Every structure is written in C-alpha cells, then in structure tokens.
Short mmCIF file of N, CA and C in Angstrom, two decimals:
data_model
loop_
_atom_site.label_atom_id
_atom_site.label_comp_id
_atom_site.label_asym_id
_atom_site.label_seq_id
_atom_site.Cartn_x
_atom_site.Cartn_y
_atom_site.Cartn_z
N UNK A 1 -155.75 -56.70 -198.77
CA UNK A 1 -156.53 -57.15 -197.64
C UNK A 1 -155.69 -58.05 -196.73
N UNK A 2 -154.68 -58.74 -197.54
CA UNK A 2 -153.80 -59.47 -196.15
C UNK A 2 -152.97 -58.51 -195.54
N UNK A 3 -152.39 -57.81 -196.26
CA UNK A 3 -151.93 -56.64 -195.42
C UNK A 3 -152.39 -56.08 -193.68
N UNK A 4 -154.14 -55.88 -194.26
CA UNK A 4 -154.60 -55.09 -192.58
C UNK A 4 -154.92 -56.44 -192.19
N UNK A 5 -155.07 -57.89 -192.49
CA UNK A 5 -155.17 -58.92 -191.46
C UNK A 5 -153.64 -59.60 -191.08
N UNK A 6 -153.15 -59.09 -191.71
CA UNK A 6 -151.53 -59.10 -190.89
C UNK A 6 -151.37 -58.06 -189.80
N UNK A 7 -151.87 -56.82 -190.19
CA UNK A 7 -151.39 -55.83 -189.59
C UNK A 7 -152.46 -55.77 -187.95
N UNK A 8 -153.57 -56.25 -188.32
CA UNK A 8 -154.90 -56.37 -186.66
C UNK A 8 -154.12 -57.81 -186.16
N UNK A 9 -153.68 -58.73 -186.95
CA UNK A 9 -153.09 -60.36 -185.80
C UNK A 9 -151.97 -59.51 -185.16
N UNK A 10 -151.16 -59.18 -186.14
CA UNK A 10 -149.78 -58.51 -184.88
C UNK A 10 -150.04 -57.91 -183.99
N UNK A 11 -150.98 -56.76 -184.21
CA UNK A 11 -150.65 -55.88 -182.68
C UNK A 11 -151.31 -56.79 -182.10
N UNK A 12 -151.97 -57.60 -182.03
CA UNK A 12 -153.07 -58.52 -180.56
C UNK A 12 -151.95 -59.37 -179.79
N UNK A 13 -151.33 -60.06 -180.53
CA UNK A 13 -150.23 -60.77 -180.42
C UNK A 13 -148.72 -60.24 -179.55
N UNK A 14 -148.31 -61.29 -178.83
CA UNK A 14 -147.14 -61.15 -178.08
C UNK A 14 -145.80 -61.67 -179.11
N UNK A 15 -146.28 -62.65 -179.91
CA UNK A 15 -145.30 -62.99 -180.95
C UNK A 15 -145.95 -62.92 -182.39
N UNK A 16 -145.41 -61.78 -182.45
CA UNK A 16 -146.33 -61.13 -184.00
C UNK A 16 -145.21 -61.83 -184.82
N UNK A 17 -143.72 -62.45 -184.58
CA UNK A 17 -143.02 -63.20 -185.93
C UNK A 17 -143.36 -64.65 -186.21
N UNK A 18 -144.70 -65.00 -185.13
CA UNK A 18 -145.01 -66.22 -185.35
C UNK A 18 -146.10 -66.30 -185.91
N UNK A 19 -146.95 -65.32 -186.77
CA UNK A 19 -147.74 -65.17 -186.93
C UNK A 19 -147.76 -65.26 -188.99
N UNK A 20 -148.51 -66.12 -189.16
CA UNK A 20 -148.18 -66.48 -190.75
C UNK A 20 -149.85 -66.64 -191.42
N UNK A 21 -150.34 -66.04 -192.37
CA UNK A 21 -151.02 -66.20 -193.27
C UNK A 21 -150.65 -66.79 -194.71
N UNK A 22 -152.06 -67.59 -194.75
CA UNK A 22 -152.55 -68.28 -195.58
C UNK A 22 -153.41 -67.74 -196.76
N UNK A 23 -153.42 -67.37 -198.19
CA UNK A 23 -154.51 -66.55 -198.92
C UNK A 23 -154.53 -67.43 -199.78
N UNK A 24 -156.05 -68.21 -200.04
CA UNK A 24 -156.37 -69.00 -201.15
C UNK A 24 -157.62 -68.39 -201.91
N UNK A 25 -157.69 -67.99 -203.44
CA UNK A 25 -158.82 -67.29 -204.01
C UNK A 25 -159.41 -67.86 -204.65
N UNK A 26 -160.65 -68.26 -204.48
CA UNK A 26 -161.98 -68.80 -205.52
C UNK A 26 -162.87 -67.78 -206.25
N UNK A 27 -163.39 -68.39 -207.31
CA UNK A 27 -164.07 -67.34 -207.86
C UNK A 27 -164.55 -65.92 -207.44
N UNK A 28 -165.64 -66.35 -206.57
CA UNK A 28 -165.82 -64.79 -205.64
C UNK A 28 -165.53 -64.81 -204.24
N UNK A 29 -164.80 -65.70 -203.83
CA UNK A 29 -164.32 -65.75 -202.16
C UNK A 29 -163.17 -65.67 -202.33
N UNK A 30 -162.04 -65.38 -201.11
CA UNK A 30 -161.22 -64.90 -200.59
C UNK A 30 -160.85 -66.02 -199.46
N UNK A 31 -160.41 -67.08 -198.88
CA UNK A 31 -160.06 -67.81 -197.94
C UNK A 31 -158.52 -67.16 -197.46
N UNK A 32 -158.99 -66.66 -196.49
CA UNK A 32 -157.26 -66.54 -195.23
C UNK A 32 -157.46 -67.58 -194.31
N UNK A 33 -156.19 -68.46 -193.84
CA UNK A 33 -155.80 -68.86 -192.68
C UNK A 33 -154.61 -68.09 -192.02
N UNK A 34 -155.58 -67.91 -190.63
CA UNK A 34 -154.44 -66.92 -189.78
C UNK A 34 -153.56 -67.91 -189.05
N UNK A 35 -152.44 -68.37 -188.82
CA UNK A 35 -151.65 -69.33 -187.89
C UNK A 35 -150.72 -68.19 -187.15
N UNK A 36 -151.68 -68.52 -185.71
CA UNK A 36 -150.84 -68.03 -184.31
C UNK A 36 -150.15 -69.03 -183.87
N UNK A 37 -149.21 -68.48 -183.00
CA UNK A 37 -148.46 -68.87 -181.57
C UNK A 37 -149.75 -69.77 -180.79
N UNK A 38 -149.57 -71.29 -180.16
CA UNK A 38 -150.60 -71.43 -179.65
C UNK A 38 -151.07 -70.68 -178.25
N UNK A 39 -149.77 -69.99 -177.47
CA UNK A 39 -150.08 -69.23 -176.35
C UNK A 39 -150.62 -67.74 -176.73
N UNK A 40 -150.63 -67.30 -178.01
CA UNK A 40 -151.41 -66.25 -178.21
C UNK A 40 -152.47 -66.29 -178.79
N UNK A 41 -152.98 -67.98 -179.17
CA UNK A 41 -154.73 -68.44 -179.92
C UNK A 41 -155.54 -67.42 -179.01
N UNK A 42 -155.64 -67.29 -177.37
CA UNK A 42 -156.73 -66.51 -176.95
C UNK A 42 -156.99 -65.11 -176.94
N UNK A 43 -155.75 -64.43 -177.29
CA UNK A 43 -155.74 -62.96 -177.37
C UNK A 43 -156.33 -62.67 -178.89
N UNK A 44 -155.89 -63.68 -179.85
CA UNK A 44 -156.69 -63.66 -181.19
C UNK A 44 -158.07 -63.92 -181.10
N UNK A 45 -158.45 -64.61 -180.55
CA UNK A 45 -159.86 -65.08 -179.83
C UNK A 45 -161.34 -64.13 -179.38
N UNK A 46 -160.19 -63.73 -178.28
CA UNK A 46 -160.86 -63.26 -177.23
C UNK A 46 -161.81 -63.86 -176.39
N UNK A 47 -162.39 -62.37 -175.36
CA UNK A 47 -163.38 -63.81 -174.66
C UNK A 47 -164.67 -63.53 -175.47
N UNK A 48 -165.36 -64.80 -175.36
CA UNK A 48 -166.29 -65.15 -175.89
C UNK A 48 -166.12 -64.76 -177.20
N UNK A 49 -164.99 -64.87 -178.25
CA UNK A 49 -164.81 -64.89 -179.95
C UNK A 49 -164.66 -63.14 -179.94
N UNK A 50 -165.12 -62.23 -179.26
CA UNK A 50 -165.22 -61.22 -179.60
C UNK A 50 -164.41 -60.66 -180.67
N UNK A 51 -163.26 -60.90 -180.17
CA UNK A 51 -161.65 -60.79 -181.62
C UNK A 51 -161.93 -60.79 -182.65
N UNK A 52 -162.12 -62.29 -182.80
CA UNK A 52 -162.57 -63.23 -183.59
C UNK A 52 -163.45 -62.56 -184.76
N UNK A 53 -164.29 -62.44 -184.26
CA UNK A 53 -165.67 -61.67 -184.91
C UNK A 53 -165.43 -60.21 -185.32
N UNK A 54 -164.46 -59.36 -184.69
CA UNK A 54 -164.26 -58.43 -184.93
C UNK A 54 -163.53 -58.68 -186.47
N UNK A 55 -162.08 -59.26 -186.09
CA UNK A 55 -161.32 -59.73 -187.19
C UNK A 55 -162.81 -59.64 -188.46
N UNK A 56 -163.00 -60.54 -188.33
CA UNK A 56 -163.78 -61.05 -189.43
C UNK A 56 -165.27 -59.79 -190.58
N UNK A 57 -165.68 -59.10 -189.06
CA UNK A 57 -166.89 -58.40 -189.85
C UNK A 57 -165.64 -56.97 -190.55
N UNK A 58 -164.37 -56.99 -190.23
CA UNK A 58 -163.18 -55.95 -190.86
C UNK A 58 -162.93 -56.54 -191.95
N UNK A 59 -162.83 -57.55 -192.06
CA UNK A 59 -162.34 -58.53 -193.39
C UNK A 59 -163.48 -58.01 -194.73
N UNK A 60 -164.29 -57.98 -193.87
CA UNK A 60 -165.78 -58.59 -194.60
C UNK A 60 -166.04 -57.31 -195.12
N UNK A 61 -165.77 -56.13 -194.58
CA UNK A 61 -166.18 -55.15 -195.05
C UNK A 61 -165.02 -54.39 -195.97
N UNK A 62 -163.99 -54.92 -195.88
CA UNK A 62 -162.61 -54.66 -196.66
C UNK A 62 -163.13 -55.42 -197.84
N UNK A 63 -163.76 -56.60 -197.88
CA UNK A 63 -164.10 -56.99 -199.46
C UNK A 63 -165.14 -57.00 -200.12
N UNK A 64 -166.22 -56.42 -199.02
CA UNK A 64 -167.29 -55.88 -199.87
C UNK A 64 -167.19 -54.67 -200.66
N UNK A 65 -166.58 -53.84 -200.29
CA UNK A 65 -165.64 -52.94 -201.79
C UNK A 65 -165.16 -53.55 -203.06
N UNK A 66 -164.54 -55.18 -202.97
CA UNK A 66 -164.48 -55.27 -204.15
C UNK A 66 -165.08 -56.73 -204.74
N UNK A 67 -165.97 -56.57 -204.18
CA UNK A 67 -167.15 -57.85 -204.62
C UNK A 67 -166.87 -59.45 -204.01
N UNK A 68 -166.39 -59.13 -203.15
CA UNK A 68 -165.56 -60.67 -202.64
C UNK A 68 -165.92 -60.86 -201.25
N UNK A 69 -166.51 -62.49 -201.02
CA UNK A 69 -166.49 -62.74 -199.92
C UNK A 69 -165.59 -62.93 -199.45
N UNK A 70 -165.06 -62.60 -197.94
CA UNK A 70 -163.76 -62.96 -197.50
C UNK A 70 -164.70 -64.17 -196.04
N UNK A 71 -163.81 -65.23 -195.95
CA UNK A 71 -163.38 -65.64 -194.96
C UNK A 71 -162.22 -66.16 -194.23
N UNK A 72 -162.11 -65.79 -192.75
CA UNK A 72 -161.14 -66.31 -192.12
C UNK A 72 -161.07 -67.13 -191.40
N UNK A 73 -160.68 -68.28 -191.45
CA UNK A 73 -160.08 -69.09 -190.13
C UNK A 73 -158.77 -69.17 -189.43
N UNK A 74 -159.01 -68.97 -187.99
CA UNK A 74 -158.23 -69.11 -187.19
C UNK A 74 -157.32 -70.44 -186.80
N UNK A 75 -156.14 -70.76 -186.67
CA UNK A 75 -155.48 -72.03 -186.95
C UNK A 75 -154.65 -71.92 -186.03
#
C-alpha cells in the first residue's frame, strides 16, 4: 500500500524526489505521513482537498481488502 501512495504523490508532484513517506502500524490501523515539497503542498491538496480526499478514499479502499484502517496525513 505505500507503494500506490508513493506512486499517486509522484505523478501530482513537480518534485516527486522530494517526496518521502512515513508508515507507522497499530493493531488494526495503518498511519502514512506523506512529506511534500512545500511548493507542491497544493497540487497534493487540491482545490478545495479534492486530492486530498481522493488520496485517501484509494488508501482506504486498498486496506479494506486486508482488514486495516488506513490513514493519511499530509505534512
């Protein structure tokens, strides 16, 4: 699963080598921190979170296959 949230931050991104994840696992959750470029925070974003939210309901459904909540924050 960090794999395709590596692989959706890069292409959005103008500096996909500045782009670094975070994976911390709790019992049944999944914690990623995504750390962008701060001039590419809004293309990760989008307007009005849209990105954002996208990112996230992809996450979400990548680990409801294997019983795990995932969340992400953006950093």
């Amino acid at each position: 699963m960090k794999d395709l949230l590596q692989f959706l931050a890069t292409s959005l991104v103008d500096s996909p080598e500045n782009v670094t994840i975070e994976e911390r696992e709790e019992e049944r959750t999944i914690y990623y921190t995504l750390h962008v470029d701060e001039k590419d925070m809004g293309k990760i974003i989008g307007k009005q979170g849209k990105n954002a939210q996208a990112i996230r309901t992809l996450m979400k459904a990548a680990g409801a296959k294997t019983d795990k909540r995932i969340i992400v924050d953006i950093v």
